[in-house]
Amino acid sequence: MNTKQKFEEAYRTLEEVEVAVLRDIHDYNPIYGTDIVSKYLTVIICHSGSARLLYDMQEVHFTANSIAVILPDHIMRPLECSADYRVTFIMHSAALSEELKTKRLTHDYDKFHLNPSCKMADEEMVLFLKALDVFEHLCNSSPQHYPLRHDMLIAQSNVMVEMINACRRETDNESHDMTRNQMVFQDFSNLLATHYCEQHEVAFYASKAHLTTRHFSIIIKETVGLSASDYIEQYLATQAKNILHTRPDLSVRQISYHLGYADSPSFCRFFKRQTGMTPNDFRQQV
């Protein structure tokens, strides 16, 4: 089974099984330079090699013994990786992602947003992979075998998150504090991930930052090289492409309303301006 088939199978069954562990992922060639956004909390473990990617337009380098926590509805763009790059993906269902956020990750979101990855020492990685083996065993077990399977998954997730947090605390002690601009952008991208379906205007996000629209836009431009309006439109286009690809059961009209457009012609004009093709043309080519 190739990488594409592994992910398609995971997406198809994830809400039912709650967690999927995908090992030996390496052939990313078809998606280099492509924005990816997912509603699933995803943990990525790098076993060998290295990769370079953008996470919410900030460049991140990912190397062996590193673990990254990719938050739901944030943008990741793979840029390049070495020939020996090998990773494991741990994908959590939308419901489980929300439960983990509420119970365990609420105070960690800022850390994972600014820099999603941390590097573990060899002995720490050995222990983490042992915890992963237990986690994968639970993933592959049925509720009939373990009637408390869901609670066990949450408990083992807590173990693994705390192991990552221990690594993060060392990283945080070595890192510099965020600049004011980084903090504004971080809050903006987190708010956008929550409100993109109903709020497309820069003024809404500027008001949340207690800034004028002009000052807010300048900060976003200085931080990521895109204006706030361009960043919002790029984010919406990425979400639209993801839904068009993964939800063939939804019509273009339904997707338009889901993304907060008044009608499908408005959405189609926006999508063609962003991608150079209509939503239906895009859907036919993927």
mmCIF file of N, CA and C in Angstrom, residues 121-178:
data_model
loop_
_atom_site.group_PDB
_atom_site.id
_atom_site.type_symbol
_atom_site.label_atom_id
_atom_site.label_comp_id
_atom_site.label_asym_id
_atom_site.label_seq_id
_atom_site.Cartn_x
_atom_site.Cartn_y
_atom_site.Cartn_z
ATOM 1 N N ALA A 121 16.220 13.214 22.926
ATOM 2 C CA ALA A 121 17.452 12.449 23.047
ATOM 3 C C ALA A 121 17.167 10.997 22.684
ATOM 4 N N ASP A 122 18.217 10.247 22.362
ATOM 5 C CA ASP A 122 18.034 8.863 21.925
ATOM 6 C C ASP A 122 17.234 8.047 22.934
ATOM 7 N N GLU A 123 17.582 8.168 24.221
ATOM 8 C CA GLU A 123 16.899 7.363 25.228
ATOM 9 C C GLU A 123 15.444 7.785 25.399
ATOM 10 N N GLU A 124 15.152 9.091 25.206
ATOM 11 C CA GLU A 124 13.773 9.564 25.271
ATOM 12 C C GLU A 124 12.955 9.004 24.111
ATOM 13 N N MET A 125 13.560 8.961 22.930
ATOM 14 C CA MET A 125 12.848 8.440 21.766
ATOM 15 C C MET A 125 12.562 6.951 21.922
ATOM 16 N N VAL A 126 13.499 6.198 22.488
ATOM 17 C CA VAL A 126 13.273 4.769 22.726
ATOM 18 C C VAL A 126 12.048 4.564 23.609
ATOM 19 N N LEU A 127 11.949 5.334 24.677
ATOM 20 C CA LEU A 127 10.797 5.222 25.577
ATOM 21 C C LEU A 127 9.509 5.650 24.888
ATOM 22 N N PHE A 128 9.590 6.725 24.084
ATOM 23 C CA PHE A 128 8.394 7.206 23.394
ATOM 24 C C PHE A 128 7.883 6.156 22.406
ATOM 25 N N LEU A 129 8.785 5.496 21.694
ATOM 26 C CA LEU A 129 8.366 4.477 20.726
ATOM 27 C C LEU A 129 7.765 3.258 21.423
ATOM 28 N N LYS A 130 8.222 2.965 22.649
ATOM 29 C CA LYS A 130 7.594 1.891 23.421
ATOM 30 C C LYS A 130 6.156 2.283 23.785
ATOM 31 N N ALA A 131 5.974 3.548 24.172
ATOM 32 C CA ALA A 131 4.623 4.029 24.466
ATOM 33 C C ALA A 131 3.752 3.980 23.209
ATOM 34 N N LEU A 132 4.355 4.279 22.057
ATOM 35 C CA LEU A 132 3.626 4.216 20.796
ATOM 36 C C LEU A 132 3.191 2.783 20.487
ATOM 37 N N ASP A 133 4.030 1.803 20.790
ATOM 38 C CA ASP A 133 3.662 0.409 20.544
ATOM 39 C C ASP A 133 2.399 0.036 21.330
ATOM 40 N N VAL A 134 2.334 0.478 22.586
ATOM 41 C CA VAL A 134 1.136 0.223 23.399
ATOM 42 C C VAL A 134 -0.070 0.931 22.778
ATOM 43 N N PHE A 135 0.145 2.185 22.363
ATOM 44 C CA PHE A 135 -0.921 2.976 21.759
ATOM 45 C C PHE A 135 -1.443 2.305 20.487
ATOM 46 N N GLU A 136 -0.529 1.834 19.644
ATOM 47 C CA GLU A 136 -0.938 1.191 18.396
ATOM 48 C C GLU A 136 -1.692 -0.102 18.680
ATOM 49 N N HIS A 137 -1.275 -0.841 19.711
ATOM 50 C CA HIS A 137 -1.993 -2.060 20.089
ATOM 51 C C HIS A 137 -3.441 -1.727 20.442
ATOM 52 N N LEU A 138 -3.646 -0.647 21.192
ATOM 53 C CA LEU A 138 -5.003 -0.233 21.542
ATOM 54 C C LEU A 138 -5.786 0.192 20.303
ATOM 55 N N CYS A 139 -5.107 0.898 19.396
ATOM 56 C CA CYS A 139 -5.759 1.334 18.151
ATOM 57 C C CYS A 139 -6.285 0.147 17.358
ATOM 58 N N ASN A 140 -5.510 -0.924 17.343
ATOM 59 C CA ASN A 140 -5.860 -2.098 16.538
ATOM 60 C C ASN A 140 -6.753 -3.082 17.280
ATOM 61 N N SER A 141 -7.107 -2.764 18.525
ATOM 62 C CA SER A 141 -7.971 -3.644 19.312
ATOM 63 C C SER A 141 -9.418 -3.180 19.231
ATOM 64 N N SER A 142 -10.330 -4.067 19.455
ATOM 65 C CA SER A 142 -11.749 -3.744 19.375
ATOM 66 C C SER A 142 -12.300 -3.379 20.748
ATOM 67 N N PRO A 143 -13.392 -2.611 20.780
ATOM 68 C CA PRO A 143 -14.048 -2.315 22.067
ATOM 69 C C PRO A 143 -14.557 -3.578 22.764
ATOM 70 N N GLN A 144 -14.778 -4.624 21.992
ATOM 71 C CA GLN A 144 -15.201 -5.877 22.607
ATOM 72 C C GLN A 144 -14.067 -6.486 23.425
ATOM 73 N N HIS A 145 -12.847 -6.348 22.929
ATOM 74 C CA HIS A 145 -11.691 -6.875 23.651
ATOM 75 C C HIS A 145 -11.347 -5.995 24.847
ATOM 76 N N TYR A 146 -11.400 -4.673 24.628
ATOM 77 C CA TYR A 146 -11.155 -3.712 25.709
ATOM 78 C C TYR A 146 -12.389 -2.816 25.826
ATOM 79 N N PRO A 147 -13.332 -3.153 26.686
ATOM 80 C CA PRO A 147 -14.546 -2.335 26.821
ATOM 81 C C PRO A 147 -14.255 -0.868 27.143
ATOM 82 N N LEU A 148 -13.132 -0.599 27.794
ATOM 83 C CA LEU A 148 -12.741 0.780 28.118
ATOM 84 C C LEU A 148 -11.684 1.301 27.143
ATOM 85 N N ARG A 149 -11.742 0.828 25.913
ATOM 86 C CA ARG A 149 -10.733 1.181 24.900
ATOM 87 C C ARG A 149 -10.594 2.695 24.751
ATOM 88 N N HIS A 150 -11.707 3.426 24.665
ATOM 89 C CA HIS A 150 -11.649 4.873 24.481
ATOM 90 C C HIS A 150 -10.901 5.537 25.631
ATOM 91 N N ASP A 151 -11.241 5.161 26.859
ATOM 92 C CA ASP A 151 -10.563 5.738 28.022
ATOM 93 C C ASP A 151 -9.084 5.372 28.032
ATOM 94 N N MET A 152 -8.766 4.162 27.576
ATOM 95 C CA MET A 152 -7.372 3.737 27.519
ATOM 96 C C MET A 152 -6.605 4.548 26.479
ATOM 97 N N LEU A 153 -7.256 4.839 25.337
ATOM 98 C CA LEU A 153 -6.615 5.667 24.315
ATOM 99 C C LEU A 153 -6.316 7.064 24.860
ATOM 100 N N ILE A 154 -7.278 7.645 25.573
ATOM 101 C CA ILE A 154 -7.070 8.967 26.172
ATOM 102 C C ILE A 154 -5.926 8.918 27.173
ATOM 103 N N ALA A 155 -5.925 7.879 28.016
ATOM 104 C CA ALA A 155 -4.874 7.762 29.038
ATOM 105 C C ALA A 155 -3.500 7.621 28.401
ATOM 106 N N GLN A 156 -3.393 6.782 27.364
ATOM 107 C CA GLN A 156 -2.094 6.599 26.713
ATOM 108 C C GLN A 156 -1.689 7.848 25.934
ATOM 109 N N SER A 157 -2.660 8.552 25.387
ATOM 110 C CA SER A 157 -2.372 9.830 24.730
ATOM 111 C C SER A 157 -1.793 10.813 25.738
ATOM 112 N N ASN A 158 -2.361 10.825 26.946
ATOM 113 C CA ASN A 158 -1.848 11.707 27.992
ATOM 114 C C ASN A 158 -0.396 11.392 28.323
ATOM 115 N N VAL A 159 -0.075 10.090 28.374
ATOM 116 C CA VAL A 159 1.303 9.678 28.635
ATOM 117 C C VAL A 159 2.231 10.231 27.551
ATOM 118 N N MET A 160 1.828 10.068 26.297
ATOM 119 C CA MET A 160 2.677 10.486 25.188
ATOM 120 C C MET A 160 2.788 12.012 25.106
ATOM 121 N N VAL A 161 1.683 12.707 25.382
ATOM 122 C CA VAL A 161 1.719 14.172 25.375
ATOM 123 C C VAL A 161 2.657 14.683 26.459
ATOM 124 N N GLU A 162 2.613 14.069 27.638
ATOM 125 C CA GLU A 162 3.493 14.520 28.717
ATOM 126 C C GLU A 162 4.955 14.239 28.388
ATOM 127 N N MET A 163 5.222 13.148 27.660
ATOM 128 C CA MET A 163 6.592 12.893 27.231
ATOM 129 C C MET A 163 7.051 13.967 26.249
ATOM 130 N N ILE A 164 6.142 14.375 25.362
ATOM 131 C CA ILE A 164 6.471 15.455 24.431
ATOM 132 C C ILE A 164 6.667 16.763 25.199
ATOM 133 N N ASN A 165 5.805 17.012 26.199
ATOM 134 C CA ASN A 165 5.927 18.243 26.980
ATOM 135 C C ASN A 165 7.247 18.311 27.734
ATOM 136 N N ALA A 166 7.714 17.150 28.226
ATOM 137 C CA ALA A 166 9.013 17.133 28.910
ATOM 138 C C ALA A 166 10.112 17.564 27.952
ATOM 139 N N CYS A 167 10.020 17.083 26.725
ATOM 140 C CA CYS A 167 10.975 17.490 25.686
ATOM 141 C C CYS A 167 10.812 18.972 25.372
ATOM 142 N N ARG A 168 9.561 19.438 25.303
ATOM 143 C CA ARG A 168 9.306 20.837 24.979
ATOM 144 C C ARG A 168 9.831 21.774 26.050
ATOM 145 N N ARG A 169 9.736 21.362 27.304
ATOM 146 C CA ARG A 169 10.211 22.235 28.373
ATOM 147 C C ARG A 169 11.708 22.523 28.222
ATOM 148 N N GLU A 170 12.448 21.500 27.798
ATOM 149 C CA GLU A 170 13.879 21.711 27.559
ATOM 150 C C GLU A 170 14.082 22.647 26.370
ATOM 151 N N THR A 171 13.285 22.456 25.327
ATOM 152 C CA THR A 171 13.379 23.315 24.145
ATOM 153 C C THR A 171 13.011 24.751 24.491
ATOM 154 N N ASP A 172 11.920 24.910 25.278
ATOM 155 C CA ASP A 172 11.464 26.247 25.645
ATOM 156 C C ASP A 172 12.513 26.983 26.463
ATOM 157 N N ASN A 173 13.229 26.248 27.325
ATOM 158 C CA ASN A 173 14.264 26.883 28.148
ATOM 159 C C ASN A 173 15.421 27.395 27.319
ATOM 160 N N GLU A 174 15.595 26.778 26.129
ATOM 161 C CA GLU A 174 16.700 27.172 25.268
ATOM 162 C C GLU A 174 16.288 28.215 24.237
ATOM 163 N N SER A 175 14.995 28.452 24.104
ATOM 164 C CA SER A 175 14.510 29.342 23.049
ATOM 165 C C SER A 175 14.265 30.751 23.579
ATOM 166 N N HIS A 176 14.100 31.675 22.656
ATOM 167 C CA HIS A 176 13.823 33.057 23.034
ATOM 168 C C HIS A 176 12.323 33.275 23.118
ATOM 169 N N ASP A 177 11.929 34.288 23.855
ATOM 170 C CA ASP A 177 10.521 34.631 23.946
ATOM 171 C C ASP A 177 10.020 35.117 22.598
ATOM 172 N N MET A 178 8.706 34.963 22.394
ATOM 173 C CA MET A 178 8.099 35.434 21.155
ATOM 174 C C MET A 178 8.138 36.959 21.089
#
